[in-house]
mmCIF file of C-alpha atoms and ligand atoms in Angstrom:
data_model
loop_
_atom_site.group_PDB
_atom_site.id
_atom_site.type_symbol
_atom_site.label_atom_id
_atom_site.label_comp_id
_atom_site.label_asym_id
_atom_site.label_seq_id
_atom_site.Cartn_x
_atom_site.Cartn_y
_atom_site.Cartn_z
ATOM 1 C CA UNK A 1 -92.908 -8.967 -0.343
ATOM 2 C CA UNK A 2 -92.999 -5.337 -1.621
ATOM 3 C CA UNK A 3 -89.976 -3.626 -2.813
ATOM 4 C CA UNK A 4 -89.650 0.397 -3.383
ATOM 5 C CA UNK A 5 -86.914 0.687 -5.735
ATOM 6 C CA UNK A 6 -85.859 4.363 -6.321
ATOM 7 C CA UNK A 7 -84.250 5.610 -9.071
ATOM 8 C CA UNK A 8 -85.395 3.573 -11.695
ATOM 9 C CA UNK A 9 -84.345 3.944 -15.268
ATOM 10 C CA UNK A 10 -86.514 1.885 -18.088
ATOM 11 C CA UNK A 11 -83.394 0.021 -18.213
ATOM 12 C CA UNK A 12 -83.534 -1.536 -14.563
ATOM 13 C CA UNK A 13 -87.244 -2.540 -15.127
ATOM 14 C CA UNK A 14 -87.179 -6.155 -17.961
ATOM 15 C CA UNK A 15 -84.568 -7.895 -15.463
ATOM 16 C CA UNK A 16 -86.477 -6.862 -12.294
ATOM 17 C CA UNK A 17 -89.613 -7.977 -13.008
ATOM 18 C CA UNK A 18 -88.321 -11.166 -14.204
ATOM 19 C CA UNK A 19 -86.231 -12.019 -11.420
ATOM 20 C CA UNK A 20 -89.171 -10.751 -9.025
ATOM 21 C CA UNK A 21 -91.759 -12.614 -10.538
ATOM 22 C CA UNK A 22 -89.309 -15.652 -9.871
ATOM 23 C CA UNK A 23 -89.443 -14.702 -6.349
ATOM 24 C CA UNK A 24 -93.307 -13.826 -5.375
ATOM 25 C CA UNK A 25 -92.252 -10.194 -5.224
ATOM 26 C CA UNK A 26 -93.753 -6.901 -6.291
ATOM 27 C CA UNK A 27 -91.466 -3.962 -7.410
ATOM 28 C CA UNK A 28 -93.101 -0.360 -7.344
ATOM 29 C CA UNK A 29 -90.752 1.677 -9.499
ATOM 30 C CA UNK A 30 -90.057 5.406 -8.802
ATOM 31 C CA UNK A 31 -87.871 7.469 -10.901
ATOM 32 C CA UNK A 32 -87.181 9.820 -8.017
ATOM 33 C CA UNK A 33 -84.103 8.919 -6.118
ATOM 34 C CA UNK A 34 -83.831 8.379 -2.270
ATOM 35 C CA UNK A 35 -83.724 11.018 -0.077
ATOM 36 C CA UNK A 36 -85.097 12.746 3.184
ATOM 37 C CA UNK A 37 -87.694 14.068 1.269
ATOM 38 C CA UNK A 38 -89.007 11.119 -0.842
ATOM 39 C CA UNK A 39 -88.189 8.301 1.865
ATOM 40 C CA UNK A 40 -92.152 8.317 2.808
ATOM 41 C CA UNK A 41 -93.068 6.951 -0.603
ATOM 42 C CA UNK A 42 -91.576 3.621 0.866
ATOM 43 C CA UNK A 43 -94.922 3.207 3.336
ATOM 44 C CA UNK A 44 -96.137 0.040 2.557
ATOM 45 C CA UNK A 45 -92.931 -1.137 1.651
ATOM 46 C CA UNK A 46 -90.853 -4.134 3.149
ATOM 47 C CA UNK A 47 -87.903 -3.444 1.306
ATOM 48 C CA UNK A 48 -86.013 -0.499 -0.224
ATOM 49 C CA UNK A 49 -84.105 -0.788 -3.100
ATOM 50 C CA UNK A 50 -81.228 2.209 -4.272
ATOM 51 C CA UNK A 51 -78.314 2.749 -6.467
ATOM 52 C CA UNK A 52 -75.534 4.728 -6.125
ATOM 53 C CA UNK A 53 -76.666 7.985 -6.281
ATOM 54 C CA UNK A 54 -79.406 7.408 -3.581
ATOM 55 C CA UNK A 55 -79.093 9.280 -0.222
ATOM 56 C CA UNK A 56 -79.503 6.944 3.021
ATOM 57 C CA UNK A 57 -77.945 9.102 5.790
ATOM 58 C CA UNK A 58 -78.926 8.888 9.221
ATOM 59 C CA UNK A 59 -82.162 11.010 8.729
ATOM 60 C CA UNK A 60 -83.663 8.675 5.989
ATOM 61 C CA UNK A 61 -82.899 5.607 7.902
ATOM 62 C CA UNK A 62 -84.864 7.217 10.850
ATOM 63 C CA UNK A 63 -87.723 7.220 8.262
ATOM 64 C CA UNK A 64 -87.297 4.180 6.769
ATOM 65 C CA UNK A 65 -87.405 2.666 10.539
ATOM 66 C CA UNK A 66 -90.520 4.531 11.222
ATOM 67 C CA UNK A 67 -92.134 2.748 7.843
ATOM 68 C CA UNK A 68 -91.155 -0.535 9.230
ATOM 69 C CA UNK A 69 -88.984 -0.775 6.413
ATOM 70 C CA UNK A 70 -86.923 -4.180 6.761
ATOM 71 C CA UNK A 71 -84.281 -4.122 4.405
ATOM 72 C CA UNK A 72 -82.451 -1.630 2.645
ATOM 73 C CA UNK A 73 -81.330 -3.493 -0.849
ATOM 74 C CA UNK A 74 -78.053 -1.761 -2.749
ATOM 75 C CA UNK A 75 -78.390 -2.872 -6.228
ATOM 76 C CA UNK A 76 -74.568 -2.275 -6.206
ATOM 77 C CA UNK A 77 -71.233 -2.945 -5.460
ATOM 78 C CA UNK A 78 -70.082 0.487 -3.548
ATOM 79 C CA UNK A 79 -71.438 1.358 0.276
ATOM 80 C CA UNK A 80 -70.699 5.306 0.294
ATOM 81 C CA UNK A 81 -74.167 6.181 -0.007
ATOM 82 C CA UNK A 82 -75.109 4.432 3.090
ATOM 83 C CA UNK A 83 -74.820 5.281 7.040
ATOM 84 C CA UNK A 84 -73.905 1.418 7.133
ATOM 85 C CA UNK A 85 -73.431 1.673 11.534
ATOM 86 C CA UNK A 86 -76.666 3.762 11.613
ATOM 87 C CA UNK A 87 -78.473 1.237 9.882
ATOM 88 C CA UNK A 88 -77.050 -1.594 12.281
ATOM 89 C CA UNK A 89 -78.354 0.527 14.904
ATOM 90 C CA UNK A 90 -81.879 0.764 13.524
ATOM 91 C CA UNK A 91 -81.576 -3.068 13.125
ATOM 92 C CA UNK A 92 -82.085 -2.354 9.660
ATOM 93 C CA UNK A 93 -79.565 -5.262 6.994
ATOM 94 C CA UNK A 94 -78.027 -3.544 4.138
ATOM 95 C CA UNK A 95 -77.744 -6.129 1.332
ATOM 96 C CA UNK A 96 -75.502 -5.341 -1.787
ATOM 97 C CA UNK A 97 -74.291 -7.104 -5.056
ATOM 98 C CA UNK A 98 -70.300 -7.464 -4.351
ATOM 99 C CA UNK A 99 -69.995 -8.477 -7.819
ATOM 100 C CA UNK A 100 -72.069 -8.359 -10.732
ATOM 101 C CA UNK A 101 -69.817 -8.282 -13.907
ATOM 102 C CA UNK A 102 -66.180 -7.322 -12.974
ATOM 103 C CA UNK A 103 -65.750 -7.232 -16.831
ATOM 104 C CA UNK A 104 -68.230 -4.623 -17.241
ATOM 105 C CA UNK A 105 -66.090 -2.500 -16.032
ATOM 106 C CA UNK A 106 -62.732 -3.498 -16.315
ATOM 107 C CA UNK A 107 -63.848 -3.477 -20.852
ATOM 108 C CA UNK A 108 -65.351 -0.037 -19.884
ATOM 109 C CA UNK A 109 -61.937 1.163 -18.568
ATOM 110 C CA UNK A 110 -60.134 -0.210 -21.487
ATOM 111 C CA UNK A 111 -62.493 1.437 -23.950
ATOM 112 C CA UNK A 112 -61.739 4.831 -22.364
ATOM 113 C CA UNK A 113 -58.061 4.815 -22.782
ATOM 114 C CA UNK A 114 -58.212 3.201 -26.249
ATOM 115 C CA UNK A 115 -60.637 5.672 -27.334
ATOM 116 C CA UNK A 116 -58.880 8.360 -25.425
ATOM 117 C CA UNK A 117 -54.529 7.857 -26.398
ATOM 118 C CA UNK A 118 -55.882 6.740 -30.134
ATOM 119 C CA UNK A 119 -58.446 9.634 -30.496
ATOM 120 C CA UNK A 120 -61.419 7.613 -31.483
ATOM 121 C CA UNK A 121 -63.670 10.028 -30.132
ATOM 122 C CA UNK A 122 -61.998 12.979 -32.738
ATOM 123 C CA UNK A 123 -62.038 10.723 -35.618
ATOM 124 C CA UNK A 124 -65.967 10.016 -35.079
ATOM 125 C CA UNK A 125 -66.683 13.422 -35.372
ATOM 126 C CA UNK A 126 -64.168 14.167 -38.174
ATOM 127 C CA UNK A 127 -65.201 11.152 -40.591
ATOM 128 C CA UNK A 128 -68.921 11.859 -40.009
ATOM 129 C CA UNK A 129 -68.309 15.189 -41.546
ATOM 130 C CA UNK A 130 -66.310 13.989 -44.130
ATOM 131 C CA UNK A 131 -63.102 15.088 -42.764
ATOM 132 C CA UNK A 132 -60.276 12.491 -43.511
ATOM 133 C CA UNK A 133 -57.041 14.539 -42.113
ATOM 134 C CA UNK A 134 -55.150 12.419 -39.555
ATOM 135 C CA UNK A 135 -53.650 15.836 -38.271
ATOM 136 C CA UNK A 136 -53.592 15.704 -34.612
ATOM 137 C CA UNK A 137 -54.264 12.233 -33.899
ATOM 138 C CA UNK A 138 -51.200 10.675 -33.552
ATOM 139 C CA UNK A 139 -51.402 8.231 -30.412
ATOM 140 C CA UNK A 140 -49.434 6.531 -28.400
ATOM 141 C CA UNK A 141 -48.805 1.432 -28.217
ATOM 142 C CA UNK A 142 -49.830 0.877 -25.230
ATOM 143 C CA UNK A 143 -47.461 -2.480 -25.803
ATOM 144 C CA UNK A 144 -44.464 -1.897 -23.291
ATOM 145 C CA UNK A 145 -46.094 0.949 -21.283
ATOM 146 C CA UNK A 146 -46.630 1.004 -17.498
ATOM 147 C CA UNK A 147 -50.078 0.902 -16.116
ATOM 148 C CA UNK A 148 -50.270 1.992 -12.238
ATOM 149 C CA UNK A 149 -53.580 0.074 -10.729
ATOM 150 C CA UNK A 150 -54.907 1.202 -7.438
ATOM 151 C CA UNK A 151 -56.663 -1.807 -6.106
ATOM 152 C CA UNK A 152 -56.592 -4.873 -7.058
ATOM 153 C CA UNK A 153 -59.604 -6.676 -6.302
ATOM 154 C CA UNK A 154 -62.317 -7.942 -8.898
ATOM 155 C CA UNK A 155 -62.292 -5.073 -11.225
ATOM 156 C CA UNK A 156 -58.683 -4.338 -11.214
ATOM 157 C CA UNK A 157 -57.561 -8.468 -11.656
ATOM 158 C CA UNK A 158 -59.922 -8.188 -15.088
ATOM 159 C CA UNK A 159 -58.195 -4.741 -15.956
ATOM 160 C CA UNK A 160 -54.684 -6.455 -15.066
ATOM 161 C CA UNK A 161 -55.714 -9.344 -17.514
ATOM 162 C CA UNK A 162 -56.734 -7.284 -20.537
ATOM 163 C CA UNK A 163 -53.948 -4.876 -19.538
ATOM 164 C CA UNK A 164 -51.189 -7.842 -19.667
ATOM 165 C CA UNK A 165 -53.307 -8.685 -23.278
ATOM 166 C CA UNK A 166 -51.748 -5.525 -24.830
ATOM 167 C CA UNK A 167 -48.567 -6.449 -23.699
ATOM 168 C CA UNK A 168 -48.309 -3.699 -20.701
ATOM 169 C CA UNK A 169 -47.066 -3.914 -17.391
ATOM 170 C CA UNK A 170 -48.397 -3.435 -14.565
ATOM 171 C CA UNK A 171 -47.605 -2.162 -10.987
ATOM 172 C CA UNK A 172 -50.416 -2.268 -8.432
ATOM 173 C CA UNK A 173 -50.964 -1.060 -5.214
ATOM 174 C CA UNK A 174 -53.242 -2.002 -2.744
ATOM 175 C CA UNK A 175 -54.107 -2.222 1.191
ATOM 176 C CA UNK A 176 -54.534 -5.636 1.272
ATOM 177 C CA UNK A 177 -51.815 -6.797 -1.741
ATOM 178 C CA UNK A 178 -53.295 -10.769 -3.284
ATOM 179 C CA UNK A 179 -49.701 -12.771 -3.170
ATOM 180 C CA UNK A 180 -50.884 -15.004 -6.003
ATOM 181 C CA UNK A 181 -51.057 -12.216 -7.906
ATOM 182 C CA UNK A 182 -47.329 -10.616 -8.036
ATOM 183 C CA UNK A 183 -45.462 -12.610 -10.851
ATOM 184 C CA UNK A 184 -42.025 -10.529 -9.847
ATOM 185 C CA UNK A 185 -41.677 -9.568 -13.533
ATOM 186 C CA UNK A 186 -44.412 -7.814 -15.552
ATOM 187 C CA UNK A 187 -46.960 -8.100 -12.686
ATOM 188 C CA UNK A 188 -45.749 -6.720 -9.482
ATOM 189 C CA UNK A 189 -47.266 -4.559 -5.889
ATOM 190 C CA UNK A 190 -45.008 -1.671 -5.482
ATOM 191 C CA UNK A 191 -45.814 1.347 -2.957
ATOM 192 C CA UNK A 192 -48.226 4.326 -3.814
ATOM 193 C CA UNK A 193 -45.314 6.618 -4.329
ATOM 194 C CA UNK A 194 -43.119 3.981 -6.877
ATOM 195 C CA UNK A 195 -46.663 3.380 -8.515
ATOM 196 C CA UNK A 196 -46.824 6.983 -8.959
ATOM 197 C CA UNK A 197 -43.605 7.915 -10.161
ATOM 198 C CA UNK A 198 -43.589 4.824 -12.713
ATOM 199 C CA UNK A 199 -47.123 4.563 -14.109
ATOM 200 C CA UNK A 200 -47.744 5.771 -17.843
ATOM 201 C CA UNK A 201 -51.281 4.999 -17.186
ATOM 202 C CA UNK A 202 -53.293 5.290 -13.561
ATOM 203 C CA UNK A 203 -56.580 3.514 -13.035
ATOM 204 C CA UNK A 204 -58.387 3.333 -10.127
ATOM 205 C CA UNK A 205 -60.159 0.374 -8.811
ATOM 206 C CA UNK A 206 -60.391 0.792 -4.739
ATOM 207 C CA UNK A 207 -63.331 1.505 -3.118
ATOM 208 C CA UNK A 208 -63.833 5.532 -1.621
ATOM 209 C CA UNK A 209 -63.203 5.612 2.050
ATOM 210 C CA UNK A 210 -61.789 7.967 4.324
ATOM 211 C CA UNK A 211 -58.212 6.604 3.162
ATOM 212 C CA UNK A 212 -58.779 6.541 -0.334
ATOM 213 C CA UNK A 213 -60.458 10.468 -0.519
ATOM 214 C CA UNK A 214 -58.676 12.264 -3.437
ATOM 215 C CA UNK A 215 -56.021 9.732 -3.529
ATOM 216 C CA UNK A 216 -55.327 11.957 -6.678
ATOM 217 C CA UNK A 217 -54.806 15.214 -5.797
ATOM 218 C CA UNK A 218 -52.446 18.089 -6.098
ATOM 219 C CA UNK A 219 -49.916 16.206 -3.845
ATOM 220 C CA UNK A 220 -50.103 12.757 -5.900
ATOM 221 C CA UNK A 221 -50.125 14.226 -9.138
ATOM 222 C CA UNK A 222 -47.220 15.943 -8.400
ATOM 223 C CA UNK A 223 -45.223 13.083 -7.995
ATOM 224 C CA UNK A 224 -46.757 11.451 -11.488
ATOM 225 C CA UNK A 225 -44.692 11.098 -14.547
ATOM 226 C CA UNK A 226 -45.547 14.191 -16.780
ATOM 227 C CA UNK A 227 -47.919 13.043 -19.418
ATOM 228 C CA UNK A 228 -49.630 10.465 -17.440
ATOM 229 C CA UNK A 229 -53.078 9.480 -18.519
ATOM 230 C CA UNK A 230 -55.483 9.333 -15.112
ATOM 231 C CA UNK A 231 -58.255 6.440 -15.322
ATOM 232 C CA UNK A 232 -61.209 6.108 -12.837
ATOM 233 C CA UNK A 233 -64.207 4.167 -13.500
ATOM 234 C CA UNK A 234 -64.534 3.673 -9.506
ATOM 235 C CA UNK A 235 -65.758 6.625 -7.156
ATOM 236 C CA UNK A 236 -66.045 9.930 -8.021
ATOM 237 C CA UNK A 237 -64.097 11.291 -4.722
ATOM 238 C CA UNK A 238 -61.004 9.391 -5.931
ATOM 239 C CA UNK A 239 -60.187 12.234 -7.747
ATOM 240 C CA UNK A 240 -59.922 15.906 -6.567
ATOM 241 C CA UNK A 241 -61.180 17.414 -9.742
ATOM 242 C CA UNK A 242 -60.254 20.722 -9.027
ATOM 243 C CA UNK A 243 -56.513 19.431 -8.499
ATOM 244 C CA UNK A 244 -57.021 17.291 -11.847
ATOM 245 C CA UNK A 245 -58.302 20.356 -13.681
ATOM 246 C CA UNK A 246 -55.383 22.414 -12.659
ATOM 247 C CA UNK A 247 -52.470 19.778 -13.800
ATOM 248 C CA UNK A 248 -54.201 19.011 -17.501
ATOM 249 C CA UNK A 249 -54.270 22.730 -17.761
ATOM 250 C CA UNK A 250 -50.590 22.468 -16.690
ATOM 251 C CA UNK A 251 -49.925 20.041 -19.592
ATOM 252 C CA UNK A 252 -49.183 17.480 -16.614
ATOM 253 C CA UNK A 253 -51.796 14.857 -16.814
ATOM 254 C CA UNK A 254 -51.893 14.283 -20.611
ATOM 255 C CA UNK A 255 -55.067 12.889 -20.300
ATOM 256 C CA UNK A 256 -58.067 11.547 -18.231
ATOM 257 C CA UNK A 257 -61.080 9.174 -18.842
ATOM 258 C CA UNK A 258 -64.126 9.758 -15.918
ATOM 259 C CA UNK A 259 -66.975 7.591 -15.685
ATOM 260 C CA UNK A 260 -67.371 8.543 -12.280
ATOM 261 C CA UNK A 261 -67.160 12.162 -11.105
ATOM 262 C CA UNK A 262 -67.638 13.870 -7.293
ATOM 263 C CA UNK A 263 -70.523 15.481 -7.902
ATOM 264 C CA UNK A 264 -71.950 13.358 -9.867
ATOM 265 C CA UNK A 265 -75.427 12.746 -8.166
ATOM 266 C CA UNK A 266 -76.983 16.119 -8.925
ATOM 267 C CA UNK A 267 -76.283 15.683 -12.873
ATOM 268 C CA UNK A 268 -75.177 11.990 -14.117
ATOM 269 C CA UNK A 269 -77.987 9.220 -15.067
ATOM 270 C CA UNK A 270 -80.198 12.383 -16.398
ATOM 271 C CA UNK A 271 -80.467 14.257 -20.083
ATOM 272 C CA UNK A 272 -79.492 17.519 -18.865
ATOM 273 C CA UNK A 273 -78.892 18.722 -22.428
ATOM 274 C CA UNK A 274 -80.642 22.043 -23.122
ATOM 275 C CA UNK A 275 -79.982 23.008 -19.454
ATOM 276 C CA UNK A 276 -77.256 25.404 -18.510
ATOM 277 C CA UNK A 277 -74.568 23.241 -16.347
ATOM 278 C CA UNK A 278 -73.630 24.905 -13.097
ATOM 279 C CA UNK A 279 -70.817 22.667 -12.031
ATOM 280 C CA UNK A 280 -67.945 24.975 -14.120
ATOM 281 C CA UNK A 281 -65.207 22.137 -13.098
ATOM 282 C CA UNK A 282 -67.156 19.413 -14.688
ATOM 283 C CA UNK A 283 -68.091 21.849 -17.652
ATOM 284 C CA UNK A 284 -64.452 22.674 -17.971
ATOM 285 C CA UNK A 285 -63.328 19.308 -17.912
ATOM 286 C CA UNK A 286 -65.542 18.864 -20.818
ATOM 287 C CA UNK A 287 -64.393 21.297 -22.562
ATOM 288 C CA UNK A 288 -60.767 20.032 -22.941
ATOM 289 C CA UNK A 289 -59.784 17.869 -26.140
ATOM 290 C CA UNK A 290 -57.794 15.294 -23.905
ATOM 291 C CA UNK A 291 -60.547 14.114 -21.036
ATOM 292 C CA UNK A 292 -63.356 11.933 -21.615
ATOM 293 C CA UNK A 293 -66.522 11.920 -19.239
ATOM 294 C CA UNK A 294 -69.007 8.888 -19.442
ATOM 295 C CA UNK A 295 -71.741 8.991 -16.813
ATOM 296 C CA UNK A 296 -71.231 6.167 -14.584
ATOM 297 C CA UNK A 297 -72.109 3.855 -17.729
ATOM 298 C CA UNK A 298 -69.236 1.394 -16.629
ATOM 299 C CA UNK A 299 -71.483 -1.193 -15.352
ATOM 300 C CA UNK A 300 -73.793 -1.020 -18.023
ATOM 301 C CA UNK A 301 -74.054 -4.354 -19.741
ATOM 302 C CA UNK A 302 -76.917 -7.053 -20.455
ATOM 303 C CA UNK A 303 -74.756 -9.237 -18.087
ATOM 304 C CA UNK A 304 -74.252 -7.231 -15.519
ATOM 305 C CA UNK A 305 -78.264 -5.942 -15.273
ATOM 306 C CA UNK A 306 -79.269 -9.531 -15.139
ATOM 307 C CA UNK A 307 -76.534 -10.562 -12.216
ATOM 308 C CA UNK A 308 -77.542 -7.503 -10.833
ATOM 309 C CA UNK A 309 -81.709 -8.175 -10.429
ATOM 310 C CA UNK A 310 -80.925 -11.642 -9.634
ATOM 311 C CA UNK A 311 -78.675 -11.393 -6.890
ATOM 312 C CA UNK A 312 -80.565 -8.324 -5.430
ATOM 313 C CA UNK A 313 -83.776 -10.372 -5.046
ATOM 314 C CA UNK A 314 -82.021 -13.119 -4.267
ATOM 315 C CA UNK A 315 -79.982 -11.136 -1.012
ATOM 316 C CA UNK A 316 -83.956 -10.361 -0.097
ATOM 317 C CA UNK A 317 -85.271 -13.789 -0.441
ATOM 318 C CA UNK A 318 -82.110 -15.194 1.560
ATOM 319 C CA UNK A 319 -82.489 -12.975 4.546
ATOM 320 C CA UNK A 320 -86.705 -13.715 4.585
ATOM 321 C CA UNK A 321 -85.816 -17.178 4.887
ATOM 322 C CA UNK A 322 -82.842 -17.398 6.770
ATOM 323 C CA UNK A 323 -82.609 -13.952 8.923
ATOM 324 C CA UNK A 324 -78.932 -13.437 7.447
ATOM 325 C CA UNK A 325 -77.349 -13.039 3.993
ATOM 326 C CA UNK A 326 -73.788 -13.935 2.984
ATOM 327 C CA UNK A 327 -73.983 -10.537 1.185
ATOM 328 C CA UNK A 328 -74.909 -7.722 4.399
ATOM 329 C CA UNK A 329 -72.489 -5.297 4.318
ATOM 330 C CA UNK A 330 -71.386 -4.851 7.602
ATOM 331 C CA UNK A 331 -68.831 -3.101 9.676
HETATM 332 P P1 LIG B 401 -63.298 -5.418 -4.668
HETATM 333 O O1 LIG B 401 -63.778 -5.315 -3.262
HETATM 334 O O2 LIG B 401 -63.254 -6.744 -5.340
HETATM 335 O O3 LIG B 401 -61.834 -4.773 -4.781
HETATM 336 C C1 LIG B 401 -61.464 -3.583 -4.154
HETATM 337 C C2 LIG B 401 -59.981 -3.663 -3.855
HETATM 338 O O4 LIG B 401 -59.582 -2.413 -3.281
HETATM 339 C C3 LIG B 401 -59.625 -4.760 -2.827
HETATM 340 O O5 LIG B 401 -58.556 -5.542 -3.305
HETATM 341 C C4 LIG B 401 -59.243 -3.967 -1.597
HETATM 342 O O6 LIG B 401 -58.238 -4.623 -0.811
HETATM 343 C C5 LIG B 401 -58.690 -2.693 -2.219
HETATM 344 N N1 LIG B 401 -58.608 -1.597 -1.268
HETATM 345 C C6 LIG B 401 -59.363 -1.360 -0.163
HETATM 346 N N2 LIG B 401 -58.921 -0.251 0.478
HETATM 347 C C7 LIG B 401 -57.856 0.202 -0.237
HETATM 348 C C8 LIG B 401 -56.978 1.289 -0.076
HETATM 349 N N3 LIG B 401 -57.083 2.123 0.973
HETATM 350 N N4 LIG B 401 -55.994 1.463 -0.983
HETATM 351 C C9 LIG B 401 -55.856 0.609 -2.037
HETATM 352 N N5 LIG B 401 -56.676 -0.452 -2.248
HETATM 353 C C10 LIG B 401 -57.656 -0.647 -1.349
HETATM 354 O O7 LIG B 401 -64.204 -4.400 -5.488
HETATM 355 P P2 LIG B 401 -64.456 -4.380 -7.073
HETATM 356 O O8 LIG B 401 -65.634 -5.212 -7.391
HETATM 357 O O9 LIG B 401 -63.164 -4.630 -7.771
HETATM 358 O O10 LIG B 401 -64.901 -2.858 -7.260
HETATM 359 C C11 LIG B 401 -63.960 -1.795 -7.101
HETATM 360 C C12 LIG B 401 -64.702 -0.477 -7.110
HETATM 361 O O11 LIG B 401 -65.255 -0.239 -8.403
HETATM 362 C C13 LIG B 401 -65.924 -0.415 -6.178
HETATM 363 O O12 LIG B 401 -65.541 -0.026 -4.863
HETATM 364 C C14 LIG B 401 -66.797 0.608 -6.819
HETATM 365 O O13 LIG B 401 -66.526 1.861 -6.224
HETATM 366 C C15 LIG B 401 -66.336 0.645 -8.271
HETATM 367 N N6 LIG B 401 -67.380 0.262 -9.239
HETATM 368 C C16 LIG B 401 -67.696 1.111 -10.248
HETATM 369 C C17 LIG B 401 -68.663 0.774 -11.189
HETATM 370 C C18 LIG B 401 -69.028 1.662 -12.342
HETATM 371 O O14 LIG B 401 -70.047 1.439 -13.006
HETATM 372 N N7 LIG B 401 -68.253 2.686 -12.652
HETATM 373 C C19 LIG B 401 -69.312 -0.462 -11.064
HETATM 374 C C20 LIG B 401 -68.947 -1.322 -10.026
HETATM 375 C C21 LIG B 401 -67.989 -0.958 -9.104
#
């Protein structure tokens, strides 16, 4: 079985090959990502494989059908990327990895707003140039604060748990609210609008759909307590970033921690140092002393690459054998 994984970084490649040796498979690795113009390197191929920042609209599906391309394999959580009803048409299975390492991100998360409300990432700087002032670095306990989560599914049950750690409390909001989950006291569902009017702290942890588009924006922020430190380590388009932008500049938002970002395909996973950035939101974000960017690094742990290569060749070897897989996203 021959896979055409696009996209590849050196650090995909140990836990691949292991997992496909395992599994009488061969992996040809191209750093190029998916896309109408780079779908015919998958000739030959039975099986795609993409990440997040791959394109599989309607038009590379087409292709991919053409190739005889079987399976299209997500080596990720997150569907956005993919014409999921175009690809049922084309009889083509999209297999994905609903959970990898929840932790992974929900310790990514954490890091962010430590590093961002205690000024970790000013200190560095300051110390390695042997600058010991503590002048502007006062933070904030997060003991006793209020932290607003936006879905509460994998991800946002293991940032509820290290959230409840520190002593915080939480109000979540989701579509589908988990009853076992609402204690009544220091864990409890409350609508969007009392989540956003309460919350010192907003992270995000639903997936991006149609519903959940800029579920920050202008509007939302409006109605957030002044000072509120914004959180998303989920999908870029969460956010409105122009809307985000405009209320830190405001002295609104007091702070925001991005590992995800909306345009983050044509500039995150590369070294685009030396180059001159032409997304001015992005570079303006930056800029400010109060928002941290990390480039969709969330996942990025020795667990979560290993349960990541496993259960990606395993989805393959599942459908090959049985013509179904418990993990097909479908519709
Ligand atoms: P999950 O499916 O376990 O949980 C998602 C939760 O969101 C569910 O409880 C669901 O009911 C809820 N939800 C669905 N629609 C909603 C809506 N309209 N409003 C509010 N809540 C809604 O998924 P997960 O494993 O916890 O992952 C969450 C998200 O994290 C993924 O969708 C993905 O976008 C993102 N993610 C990011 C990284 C990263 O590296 N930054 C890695 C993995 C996943």
């Amino acid at each position: 079985m021959k896979i055409a994984f696009f996209d590849a970084k050196p650090y995909d490649r140990p836990s691949f090959d292991a997992f496909a040796a395992e599994r009488d498979m061969t992996i040809k690795y191209y750093e190029t990502k998916l896309n109408e113009d780079t779908a015919g390197l998958a000739a030959g191929a039975d099986a795609v494989c993409v990440f997040v920042n791959d394109t599989v609209n309607a038009a590379v599906i087409d292709r991919l059908a053409e190739l005889s391309v079987k399976v299209i394999l997500l080596r990720c959580a997150g569907f956005n990327n993919v014409d999921i009803r175009h690809a049922k048409e084309k009889k083509i299975p999209v297999l994905r990895v609903p959970a990898y390492s929840p932790y992974a991100v929900a310790e990514h998360t954490m890091a962010l707003l430590l590093t961002s409300i205690r000024r970790i990432h000013k200190a560095f700087l300051r110390t390695r140039d042997y600058n010991f002032s503590l002048s502007g670095l006062t933070g904030f306990d997060l003991h006793g604060r209020t932290v607003g989560v936006i879905g509460t599914g994998r991800i946002g049950r293991a940032f509820i748990n290290i959230c409840r750690g520190f002593g915080m409390n939480v109000l979540c909001y989701d579509k589908f609210p988990a009853p076992d989950l609402d204690n009544g006291d220091t864990i409890r569902y409350v609508t969007l609008d009392e989540l956003f009017a309460q919350s010192d702290i907003i992270s995000l942890h639903c997936p991006l759909t149609e519903e959940t588009y800029h579920i920050i924006d202008e509007v939302s922020l409006a109605k957030c307590k002044r000072r509120v430190v914004i959180l998303n380590t989920s999908r870029g388009a969460l956010v409105d970033a122009e809307a985000l932008l405009a209320a830190i500049k405001d002295r609104h938002v007091g702070a925001a921690c991005l590992d995800v970002y909306e345009e983050e395909s044509d500039v995150f996973f590369e070294d685009n140092s030396g180059h001159i950035l032409d997304d001015d939101t992005l570079a303006r974000l930056i800029s400010m002393p109060n928002v941290i960017v990390t480039s969709h690094q969330a996942f990025l742990t020795e667990e979560a690459l290993s349960n990541i290569a496993d259960t990606t060749t395993a989805n393959l070897a599942e459908y090959l054998k049985n013509g179904t897989c418990a993990n097909e996203v479908s519709i």
